[in-house]
Coordinates of C-alpha atoms and ligand atoms in Angstrom, one line a residue:
X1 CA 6.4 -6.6 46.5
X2 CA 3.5 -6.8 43.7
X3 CA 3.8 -10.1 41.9
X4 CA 4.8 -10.8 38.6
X5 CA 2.2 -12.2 36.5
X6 CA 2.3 -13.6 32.9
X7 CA 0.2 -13.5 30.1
X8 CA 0.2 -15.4 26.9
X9 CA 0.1 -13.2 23.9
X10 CA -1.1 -13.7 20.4
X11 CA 1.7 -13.1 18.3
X12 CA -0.1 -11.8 15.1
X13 CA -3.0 -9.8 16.9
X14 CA -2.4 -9.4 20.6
X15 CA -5.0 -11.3 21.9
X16 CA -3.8 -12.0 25.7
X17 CA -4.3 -14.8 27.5
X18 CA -3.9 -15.9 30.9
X19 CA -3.0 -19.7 29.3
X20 CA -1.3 -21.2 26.6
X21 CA -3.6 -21.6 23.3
X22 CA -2.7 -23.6 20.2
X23 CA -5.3 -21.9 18.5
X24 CA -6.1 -18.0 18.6
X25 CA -9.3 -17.1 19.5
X26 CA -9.6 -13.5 17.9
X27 CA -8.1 -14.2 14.8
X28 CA -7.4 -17.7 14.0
X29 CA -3.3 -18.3 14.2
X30 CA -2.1 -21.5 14.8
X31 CA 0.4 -21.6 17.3
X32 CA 1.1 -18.0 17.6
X33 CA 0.9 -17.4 21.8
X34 CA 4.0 -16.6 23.8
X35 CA 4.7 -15.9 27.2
X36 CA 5.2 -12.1 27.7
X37 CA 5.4 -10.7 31.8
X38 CA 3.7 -8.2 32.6
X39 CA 5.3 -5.6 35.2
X40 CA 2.3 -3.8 36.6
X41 CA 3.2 -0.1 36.3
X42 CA 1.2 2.7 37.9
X43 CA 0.3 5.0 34.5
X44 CA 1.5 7.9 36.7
X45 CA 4.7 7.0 37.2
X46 CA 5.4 6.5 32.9
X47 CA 4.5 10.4 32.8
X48 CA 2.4 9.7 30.0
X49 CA -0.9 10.4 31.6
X50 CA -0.1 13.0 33.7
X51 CA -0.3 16.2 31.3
X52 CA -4.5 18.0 31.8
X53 CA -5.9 19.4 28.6
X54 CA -8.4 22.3 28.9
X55 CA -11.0 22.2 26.8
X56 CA -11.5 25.0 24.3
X57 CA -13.5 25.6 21.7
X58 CA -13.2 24.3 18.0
X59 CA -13.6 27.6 16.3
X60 CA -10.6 28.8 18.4
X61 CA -8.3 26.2 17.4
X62 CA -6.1 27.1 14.5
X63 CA -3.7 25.5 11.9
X64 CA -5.0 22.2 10.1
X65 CA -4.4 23.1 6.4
X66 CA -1.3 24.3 4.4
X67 CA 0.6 22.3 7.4
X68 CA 2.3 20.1 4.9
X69 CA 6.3 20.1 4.5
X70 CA 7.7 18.3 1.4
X71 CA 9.6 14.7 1.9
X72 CA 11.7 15.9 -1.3
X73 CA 10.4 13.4 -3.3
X74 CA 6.8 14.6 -5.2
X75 CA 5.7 10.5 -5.1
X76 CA 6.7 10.3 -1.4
X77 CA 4.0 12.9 -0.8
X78 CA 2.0 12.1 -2.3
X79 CA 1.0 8.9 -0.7
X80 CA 1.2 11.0 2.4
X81 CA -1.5 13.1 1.0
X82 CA 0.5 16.3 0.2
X83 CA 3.3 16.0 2.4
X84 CA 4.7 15.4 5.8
X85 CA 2.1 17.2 9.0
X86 CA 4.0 17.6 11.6
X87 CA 3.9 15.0 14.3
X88 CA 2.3 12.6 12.4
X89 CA 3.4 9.0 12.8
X90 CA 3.9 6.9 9.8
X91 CA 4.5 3.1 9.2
X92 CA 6.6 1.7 6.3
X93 CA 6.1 -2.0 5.9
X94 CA 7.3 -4.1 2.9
X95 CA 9.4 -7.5 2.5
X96 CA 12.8 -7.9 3.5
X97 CA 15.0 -6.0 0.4
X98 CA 12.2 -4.3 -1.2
X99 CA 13.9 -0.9 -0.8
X100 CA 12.7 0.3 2.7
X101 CA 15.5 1.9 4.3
X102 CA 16.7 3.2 1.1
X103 CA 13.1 4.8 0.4
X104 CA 14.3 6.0 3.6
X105 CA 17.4 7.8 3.7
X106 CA 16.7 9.2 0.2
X107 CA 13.8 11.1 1.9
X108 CA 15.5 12.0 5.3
X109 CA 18.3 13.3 3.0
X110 CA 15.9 15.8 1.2
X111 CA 14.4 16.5 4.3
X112 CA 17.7 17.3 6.3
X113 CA 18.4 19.9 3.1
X114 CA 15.6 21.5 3.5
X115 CA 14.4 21.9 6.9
X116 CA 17.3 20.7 9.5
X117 CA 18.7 17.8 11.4
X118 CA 17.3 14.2 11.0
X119 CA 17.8 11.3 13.7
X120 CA 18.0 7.9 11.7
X121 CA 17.9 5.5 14.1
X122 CA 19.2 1.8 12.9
X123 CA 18.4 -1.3 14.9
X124 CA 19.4 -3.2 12.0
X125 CA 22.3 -2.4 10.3
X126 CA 25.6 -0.7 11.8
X127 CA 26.5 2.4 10.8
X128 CA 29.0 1.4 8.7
X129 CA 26.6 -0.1 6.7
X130 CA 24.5 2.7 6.5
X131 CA 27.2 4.9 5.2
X132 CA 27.8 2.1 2.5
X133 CA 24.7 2.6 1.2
X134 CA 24.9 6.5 1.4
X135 CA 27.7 6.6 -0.7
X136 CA 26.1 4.1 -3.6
X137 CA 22.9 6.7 -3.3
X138 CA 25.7 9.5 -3.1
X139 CA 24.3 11.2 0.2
X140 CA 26.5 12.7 2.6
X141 CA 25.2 15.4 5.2
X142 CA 25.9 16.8 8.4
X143 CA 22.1 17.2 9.3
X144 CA 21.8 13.2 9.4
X145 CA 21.9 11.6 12.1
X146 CA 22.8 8.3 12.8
X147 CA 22.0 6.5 15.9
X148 CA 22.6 2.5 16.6
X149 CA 20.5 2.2 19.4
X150 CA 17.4 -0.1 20.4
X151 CA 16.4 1.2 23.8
X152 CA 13.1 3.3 23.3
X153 CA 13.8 5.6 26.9
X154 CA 17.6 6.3 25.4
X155 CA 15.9 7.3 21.6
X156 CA 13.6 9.6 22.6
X157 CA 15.3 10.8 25.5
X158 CA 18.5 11.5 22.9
X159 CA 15.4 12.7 20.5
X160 CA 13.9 15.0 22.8
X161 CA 17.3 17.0 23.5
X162 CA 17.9 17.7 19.5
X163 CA 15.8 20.1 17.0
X164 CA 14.8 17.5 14.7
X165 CA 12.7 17.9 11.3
X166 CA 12.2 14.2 11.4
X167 CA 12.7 10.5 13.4
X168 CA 13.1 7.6 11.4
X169 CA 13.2 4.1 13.3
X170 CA 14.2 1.4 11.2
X171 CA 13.0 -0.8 12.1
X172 CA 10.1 -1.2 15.1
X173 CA 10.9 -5.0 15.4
X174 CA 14.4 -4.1 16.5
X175 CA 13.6 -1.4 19.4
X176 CA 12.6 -2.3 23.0
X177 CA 11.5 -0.9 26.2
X178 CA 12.9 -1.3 29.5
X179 CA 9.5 -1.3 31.5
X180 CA 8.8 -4.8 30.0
X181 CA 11.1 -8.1 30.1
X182 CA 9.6 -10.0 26.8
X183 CA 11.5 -10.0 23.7
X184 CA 12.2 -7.4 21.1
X185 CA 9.8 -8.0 18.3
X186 CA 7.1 -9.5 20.7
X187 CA 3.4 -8.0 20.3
X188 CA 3.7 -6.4 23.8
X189 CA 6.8 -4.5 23.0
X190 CA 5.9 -3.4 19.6
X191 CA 3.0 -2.0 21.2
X192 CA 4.7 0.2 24.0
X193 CA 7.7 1.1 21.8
X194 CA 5.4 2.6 19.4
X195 CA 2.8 4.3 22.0
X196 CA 6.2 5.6 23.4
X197 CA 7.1 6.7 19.9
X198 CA 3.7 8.1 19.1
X199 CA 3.8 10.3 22.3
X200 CA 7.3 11.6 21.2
X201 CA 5.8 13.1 17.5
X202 CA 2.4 14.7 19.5
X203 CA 4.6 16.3 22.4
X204 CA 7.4 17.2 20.3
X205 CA 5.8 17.7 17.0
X206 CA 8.1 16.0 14.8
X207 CA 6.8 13.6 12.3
X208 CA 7.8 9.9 13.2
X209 CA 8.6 7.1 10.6
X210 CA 8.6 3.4 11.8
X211 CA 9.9 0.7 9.4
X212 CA 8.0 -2.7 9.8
X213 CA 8.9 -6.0 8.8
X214 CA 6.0 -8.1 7.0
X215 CA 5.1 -11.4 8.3
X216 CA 4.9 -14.3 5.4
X217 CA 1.5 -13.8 5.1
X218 CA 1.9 -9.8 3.8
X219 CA 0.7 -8.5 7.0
X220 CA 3.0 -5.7 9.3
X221 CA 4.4 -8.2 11.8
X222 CA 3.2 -7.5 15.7
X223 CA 0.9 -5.4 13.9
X224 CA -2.9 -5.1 13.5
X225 CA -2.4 -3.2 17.0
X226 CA 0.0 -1.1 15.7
X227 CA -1.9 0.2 12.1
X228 CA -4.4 1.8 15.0
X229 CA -1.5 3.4 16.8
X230 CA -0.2 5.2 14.2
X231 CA -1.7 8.0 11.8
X232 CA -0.4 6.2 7.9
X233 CA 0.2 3.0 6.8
X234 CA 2.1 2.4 3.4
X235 CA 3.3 -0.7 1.8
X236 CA 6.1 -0.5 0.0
X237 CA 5.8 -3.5 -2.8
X238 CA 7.2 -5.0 -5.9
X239 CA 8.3 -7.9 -7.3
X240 CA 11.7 -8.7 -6.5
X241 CA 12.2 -10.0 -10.6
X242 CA 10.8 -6.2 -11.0
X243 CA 12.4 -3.0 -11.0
X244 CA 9.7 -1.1 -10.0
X245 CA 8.6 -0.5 -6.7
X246 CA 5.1 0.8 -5.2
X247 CA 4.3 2.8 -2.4
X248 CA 0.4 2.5 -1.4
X249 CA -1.6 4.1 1.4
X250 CA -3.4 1.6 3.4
X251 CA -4.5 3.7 5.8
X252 CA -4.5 8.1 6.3
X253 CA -5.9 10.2 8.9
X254 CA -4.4 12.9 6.3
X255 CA -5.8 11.8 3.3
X256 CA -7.1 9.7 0.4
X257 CA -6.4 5.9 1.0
X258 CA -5.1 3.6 -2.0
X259 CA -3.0 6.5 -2.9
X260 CA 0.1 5.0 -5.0
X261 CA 3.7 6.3 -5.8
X262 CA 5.3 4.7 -8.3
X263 CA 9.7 3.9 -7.8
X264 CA 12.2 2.0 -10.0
X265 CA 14.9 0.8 -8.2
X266 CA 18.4 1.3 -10.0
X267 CA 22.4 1.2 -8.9
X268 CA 21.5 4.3 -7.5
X269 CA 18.8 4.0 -5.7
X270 CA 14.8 4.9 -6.2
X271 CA 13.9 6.9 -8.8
X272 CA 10.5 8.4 -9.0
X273 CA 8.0 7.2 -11.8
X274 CA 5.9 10.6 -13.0
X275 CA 4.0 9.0 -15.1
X276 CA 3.0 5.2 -14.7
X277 CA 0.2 4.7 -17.1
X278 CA 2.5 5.0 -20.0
X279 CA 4.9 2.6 -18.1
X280 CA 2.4 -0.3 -17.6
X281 CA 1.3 -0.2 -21.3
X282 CA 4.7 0.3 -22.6
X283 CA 4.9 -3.0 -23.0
X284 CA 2.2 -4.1 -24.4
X285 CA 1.7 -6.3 -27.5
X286 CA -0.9 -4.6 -30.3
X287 CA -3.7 -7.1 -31.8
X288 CA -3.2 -10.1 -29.8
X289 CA -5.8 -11.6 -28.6
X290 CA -6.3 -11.5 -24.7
X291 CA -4.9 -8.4 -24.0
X292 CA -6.6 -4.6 -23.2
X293 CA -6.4 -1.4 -21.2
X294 CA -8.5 -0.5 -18.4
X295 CA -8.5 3.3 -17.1
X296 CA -8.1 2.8 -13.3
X297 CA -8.5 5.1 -10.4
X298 CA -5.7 4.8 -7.8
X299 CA -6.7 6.8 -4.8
X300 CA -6.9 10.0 -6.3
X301 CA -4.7 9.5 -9.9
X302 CA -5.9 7.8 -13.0
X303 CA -3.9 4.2 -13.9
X304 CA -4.3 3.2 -17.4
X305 CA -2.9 -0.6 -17.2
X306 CA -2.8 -3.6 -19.3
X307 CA -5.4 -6.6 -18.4
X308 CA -4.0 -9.7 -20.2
X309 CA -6.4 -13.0 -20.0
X310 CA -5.5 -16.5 -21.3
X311 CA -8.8 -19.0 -22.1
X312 CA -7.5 -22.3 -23.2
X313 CA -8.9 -25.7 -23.1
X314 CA -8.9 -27.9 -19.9
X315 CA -6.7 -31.0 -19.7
X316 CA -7.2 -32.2 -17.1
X317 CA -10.9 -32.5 -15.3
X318 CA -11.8 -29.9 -13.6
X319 CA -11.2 -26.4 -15.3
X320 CA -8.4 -24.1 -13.4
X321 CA -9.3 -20.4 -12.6
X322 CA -6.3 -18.3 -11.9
X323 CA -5.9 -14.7 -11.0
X324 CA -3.3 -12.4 -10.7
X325 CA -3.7 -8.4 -9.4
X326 CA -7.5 -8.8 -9.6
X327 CA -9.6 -10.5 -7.1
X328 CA -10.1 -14.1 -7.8
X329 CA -13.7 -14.4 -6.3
X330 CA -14.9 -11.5 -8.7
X331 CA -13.3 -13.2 -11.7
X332 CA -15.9 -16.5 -11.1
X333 CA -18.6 -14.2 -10.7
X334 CA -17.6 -12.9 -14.2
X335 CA -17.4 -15.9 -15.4
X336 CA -20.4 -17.0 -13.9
X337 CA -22.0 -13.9 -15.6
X338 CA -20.3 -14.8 -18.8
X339 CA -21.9 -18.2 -19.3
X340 CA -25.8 -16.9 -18.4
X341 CA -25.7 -13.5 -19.6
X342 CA -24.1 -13.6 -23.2
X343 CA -24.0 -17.5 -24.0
X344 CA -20.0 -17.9 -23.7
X345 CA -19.5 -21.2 -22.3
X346 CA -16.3 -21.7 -20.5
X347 CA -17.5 -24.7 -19.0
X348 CA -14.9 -26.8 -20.2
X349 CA -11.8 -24.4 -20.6
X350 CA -9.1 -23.0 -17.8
X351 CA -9.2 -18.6 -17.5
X352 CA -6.3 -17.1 -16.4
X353 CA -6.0 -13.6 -15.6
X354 CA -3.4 -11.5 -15.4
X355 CA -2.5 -7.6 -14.1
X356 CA 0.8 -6.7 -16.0
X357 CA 3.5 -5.0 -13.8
X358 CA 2.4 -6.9 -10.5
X359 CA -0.1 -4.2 -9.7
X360 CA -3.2 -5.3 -7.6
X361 CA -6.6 -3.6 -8.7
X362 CA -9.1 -3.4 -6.1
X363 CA -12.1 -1.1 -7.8
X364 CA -14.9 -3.2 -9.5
X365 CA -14.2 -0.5 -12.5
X366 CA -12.0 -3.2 -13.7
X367 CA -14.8 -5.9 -14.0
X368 CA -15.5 -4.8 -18.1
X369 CA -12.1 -5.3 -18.9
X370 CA -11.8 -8.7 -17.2
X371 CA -15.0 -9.7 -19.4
X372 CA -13.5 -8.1 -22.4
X373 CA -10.3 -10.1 -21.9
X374 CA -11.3 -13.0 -21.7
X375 CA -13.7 -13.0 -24.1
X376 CA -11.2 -11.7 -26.9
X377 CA -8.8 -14.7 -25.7
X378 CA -11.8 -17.3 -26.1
X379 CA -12.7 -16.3 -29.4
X380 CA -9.5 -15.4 -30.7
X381 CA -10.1 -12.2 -31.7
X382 CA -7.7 -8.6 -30.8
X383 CA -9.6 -5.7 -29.1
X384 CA -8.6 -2.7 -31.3
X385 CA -5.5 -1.2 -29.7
X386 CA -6.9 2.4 -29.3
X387 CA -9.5 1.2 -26.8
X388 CA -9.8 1.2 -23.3
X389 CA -12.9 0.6 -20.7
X390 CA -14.0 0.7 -17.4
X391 CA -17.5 -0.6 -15.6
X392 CA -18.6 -2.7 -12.9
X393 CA -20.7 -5.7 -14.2
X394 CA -23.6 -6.8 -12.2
X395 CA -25.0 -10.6 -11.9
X396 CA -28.0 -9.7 -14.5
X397 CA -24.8 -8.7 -17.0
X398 CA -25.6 -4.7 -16.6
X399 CA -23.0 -2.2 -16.8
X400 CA -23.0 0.0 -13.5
X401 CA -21.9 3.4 -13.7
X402 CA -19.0 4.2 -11.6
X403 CA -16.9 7.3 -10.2
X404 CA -14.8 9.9 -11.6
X405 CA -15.2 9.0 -15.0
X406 CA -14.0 12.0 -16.4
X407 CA -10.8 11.6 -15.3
X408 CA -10.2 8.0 -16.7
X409 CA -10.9 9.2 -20.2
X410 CA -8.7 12.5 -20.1
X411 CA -5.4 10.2 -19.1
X412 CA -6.3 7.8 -21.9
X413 CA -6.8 10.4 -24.2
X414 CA -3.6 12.0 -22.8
X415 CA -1.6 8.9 -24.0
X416 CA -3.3 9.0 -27.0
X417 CA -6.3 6.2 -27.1
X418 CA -9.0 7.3 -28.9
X419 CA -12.1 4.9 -28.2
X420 CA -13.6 4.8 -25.1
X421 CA -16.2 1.8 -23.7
X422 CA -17.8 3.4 -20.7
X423 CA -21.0 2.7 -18.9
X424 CA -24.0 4.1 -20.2
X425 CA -24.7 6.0 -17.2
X426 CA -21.4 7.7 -17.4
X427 CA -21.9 8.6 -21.1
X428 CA -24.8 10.2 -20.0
X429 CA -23.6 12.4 -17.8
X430 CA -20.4 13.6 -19.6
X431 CA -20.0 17.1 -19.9
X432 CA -16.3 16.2 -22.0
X433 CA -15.3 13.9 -23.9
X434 CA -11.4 15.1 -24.3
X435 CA -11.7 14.2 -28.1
X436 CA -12.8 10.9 -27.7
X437 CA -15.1 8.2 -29.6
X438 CA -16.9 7.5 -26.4
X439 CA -19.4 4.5 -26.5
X440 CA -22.2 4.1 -23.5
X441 CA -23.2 0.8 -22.6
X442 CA -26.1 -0.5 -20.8
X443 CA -25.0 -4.7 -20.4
X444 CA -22.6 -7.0 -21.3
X445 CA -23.9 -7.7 -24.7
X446 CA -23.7 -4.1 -25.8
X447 CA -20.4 -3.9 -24.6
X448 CA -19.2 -7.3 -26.5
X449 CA -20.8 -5.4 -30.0
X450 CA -19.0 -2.1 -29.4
X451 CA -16.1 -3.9 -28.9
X452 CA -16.5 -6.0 -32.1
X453 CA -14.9 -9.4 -30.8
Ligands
LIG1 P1 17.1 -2.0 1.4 O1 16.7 -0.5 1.4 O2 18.2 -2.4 2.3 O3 15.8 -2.9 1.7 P2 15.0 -3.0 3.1 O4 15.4 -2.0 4.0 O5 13.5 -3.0 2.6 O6 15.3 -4.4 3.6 O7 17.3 -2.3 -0.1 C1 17.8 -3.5 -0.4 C2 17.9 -3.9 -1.9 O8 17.9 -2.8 -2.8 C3 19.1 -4.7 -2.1 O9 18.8 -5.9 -2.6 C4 20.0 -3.9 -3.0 C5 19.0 -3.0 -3.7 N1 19.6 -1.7 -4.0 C6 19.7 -1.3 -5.3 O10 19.4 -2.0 -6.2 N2 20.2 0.0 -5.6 C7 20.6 0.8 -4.6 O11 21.1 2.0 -4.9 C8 20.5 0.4 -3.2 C9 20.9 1.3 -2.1 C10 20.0 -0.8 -3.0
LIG2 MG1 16.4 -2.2 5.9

């Protein structure tokens, strides 16, 4: 008899360990080993290895484009890059209530429509429940599937037996494999249920979905090892006080990451949000101080959102710097550039930034409508409420050109703004200006005059 040896296991990366560590290694956790056994397994005997390739040649391969099938639900696939490939493997993660499982079944209930049975395999939630909340999203269907079941062999063995246009597992914490004796939810199992799972959508070429739980930090629990397992990541986040809902692409092997689909959650379930730009200004107060509009790229689609700053004495000591949606590192370098570059002196006054709508903008194309903010909130003084602008600012207060700006100014002049602060090395190169008063800028202090505040 081979012996049965432990390893410790890092909880939040899958370091292993033959000891106990209060302290990860790899990637810092506190307190984040536990004991997992490892069965040693011959790889033969798991059948997973055992299938030879021949080699062949690339120009004989065929397929690749126009492979796409429609999740029903145009935002849904867009974040997928088009639409569901088959045997792609794709993992949902989001907080506990955000709307996961009814993203979900709304999806597999298109998808059963269209192109034939769906498994929808709950760990979670009895199937009781499930039909509970089909009836409140008013889906009933013979080509759905439901399945309460958490052993991995008996899913994809039940899988493997049906003609299925998709497999949804909700959720990967829940499901377990036999072959190892650690708990469900544990790094190892996570793993091996979801290099089970991923075999399942290559062999039998049926696109896999894998809910995953979020750990308090905002990362998929068990987790970095599974985003390299599978082919997409998306987030599905909001704000619980909020309505609306957002899908983004964190990672694609099938297309553009940072991709965003845009949801309101109602009574009855998610509807789809075809145009967001007009939704994140809808709101917005006109000549107030503080407040502007920045023309945002979002993996492939324009964003035009509101950029709200507050600039207000200190009271106590040392001044406060708080940001929300942007990064707060960039905002003290703009601050930073601020004080040397155009003589604002902030020295003695709390900023506060704000994205409206609880969206979180990555792209340095935001960094002109930070300084624009914040300089309209320390001086008092509106921005003009057709404006909009987009740059990166560098640390000598220059205004860097950045990408697709042809794009930004068509949505803004779409909704209907009508002056335009862009970097000079855009403006240059324009070859439209979709009816727009477009001004090029070179630096910060150019930008402050065009913007009259
Ligand atoms: P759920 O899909 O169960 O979330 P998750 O799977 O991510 O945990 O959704 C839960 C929340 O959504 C719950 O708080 C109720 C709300 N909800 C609606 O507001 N409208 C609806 O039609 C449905 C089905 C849920
Ligand atoms: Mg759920």
């Amino acid at each position: 008899m081979s012996k049965i040896k432990t390893v410790f296991q890092c909880q939040a990366c899958g370091y292993a360990s033959p000891k106990w560590m209060g302290k990860c290694p790899d990637c810092g956790a506190w307190n984040s080993f536990a004991e997992e056994r490892q069965t040693p397994k011959s790889l033969k005997s798991t059948g997973r290895y055992n299938t030879v390739s021949a080699p062949q040649p690339l120009s004989a391969i065929t397929g690749g484009k126009d492979k796409r099938n429609s999740t029903g639900i145009n935002e849904f696939d867009r974040v997928l890059g088009g639409g569901l490939v088959n045997g792609a493997i794709i993992l949902i993660g989001g907080d506990p209530g955000i709307g996961k499982s009814t993203l979900l079944l709304q999806a597999v209930s298109k998808m059963a429509e269209k192109s034939g049975a769906v498994l929808y395999v709950s760990g979670e939630e009895s199937p009781e429940q499930i039909k509970l909340r089909a009836e409140r999203l008013s889906i009933n269907s013979d080509n759905i599937l439901i399945l309460p079941e958490t052993v991995i062999e008996n899913i994809i063995n039940i899988a493997g037996d049906l003609k299925l246009s998709a497999l949804v597992i909700d959720s990967i914490q829940t499901v377990y494999t036999e072959e190892m004796t650690s708990a469900p939810g544990s790094v190892g199992q996570i793993r091996e249920s979801a290099a089970k799972l991923m075999f399942f959508a290559k062999r039998a070429n049926v696109p896999v979905f894998l809910i995953g739980h979020v750990t308090k930090e905002g990362a998929i629990a068990g987790p970095r090892v599974l985003e390299h397992i599978v082919d997409t990541v998306l987030y599905f986040e909001g704000d619980r006080g909020h309505p609306y809902r957002i899908l983004r692409t964190v990672k694609n092997r099938f297309g553009a990451t940072n991709e965003i689909g845009v949801f309101e959650m109602t009574d009855n379930g998610l509807i789809e949000i075809k145009n967001p730009s007009e939704l994140f200004i809808s709101e917005r107060p006109l000549n107030v101080s503080g407040s502007t509009v920045i023309a945002s790229i979002e993996g492939t689609r324009p964003l035009l959102v509101e950029l709200q700053a507050l600039v207000s004495p200190t009271t106590f000591g040392i001044p406060r710097r708080t940001s929300m949606g942007v990064d707060f590192n960039r905002v003290n370098l703009l601050i930073a550039v601020l004080e040397k570059k155009a003589g604002i002196h902030l020295g003695g006054m709390d900023v506060f930034i704000n994205i409206v709508g609880g969206l979180k903008i990555i792209e340095p194309a935001s960094d002109l409508g930070i300084i624009a903010a914040i300089i309209s909130s320390f001086r008092e003084m509106p921005i003009d409420s057709k404006t909009f602008l987009f740059g990166e600012v560098g640390l000598s207060g220059e205004v860097r050109a950045v990408a697709q700006a042809e794009v930004r100014l068509k949505e803004a002049s779409r909704i209907g703004f009508k002056n335009a602060i862009i970097p000079k090395g855009n403006a240059e190169r324009l070859k439209n200006n979709f009816g727009l008063i477009v001004a090029g800028v070179k630096n910060v202090e150019e930008a402050i005059e065009n913007i009259k505040i």
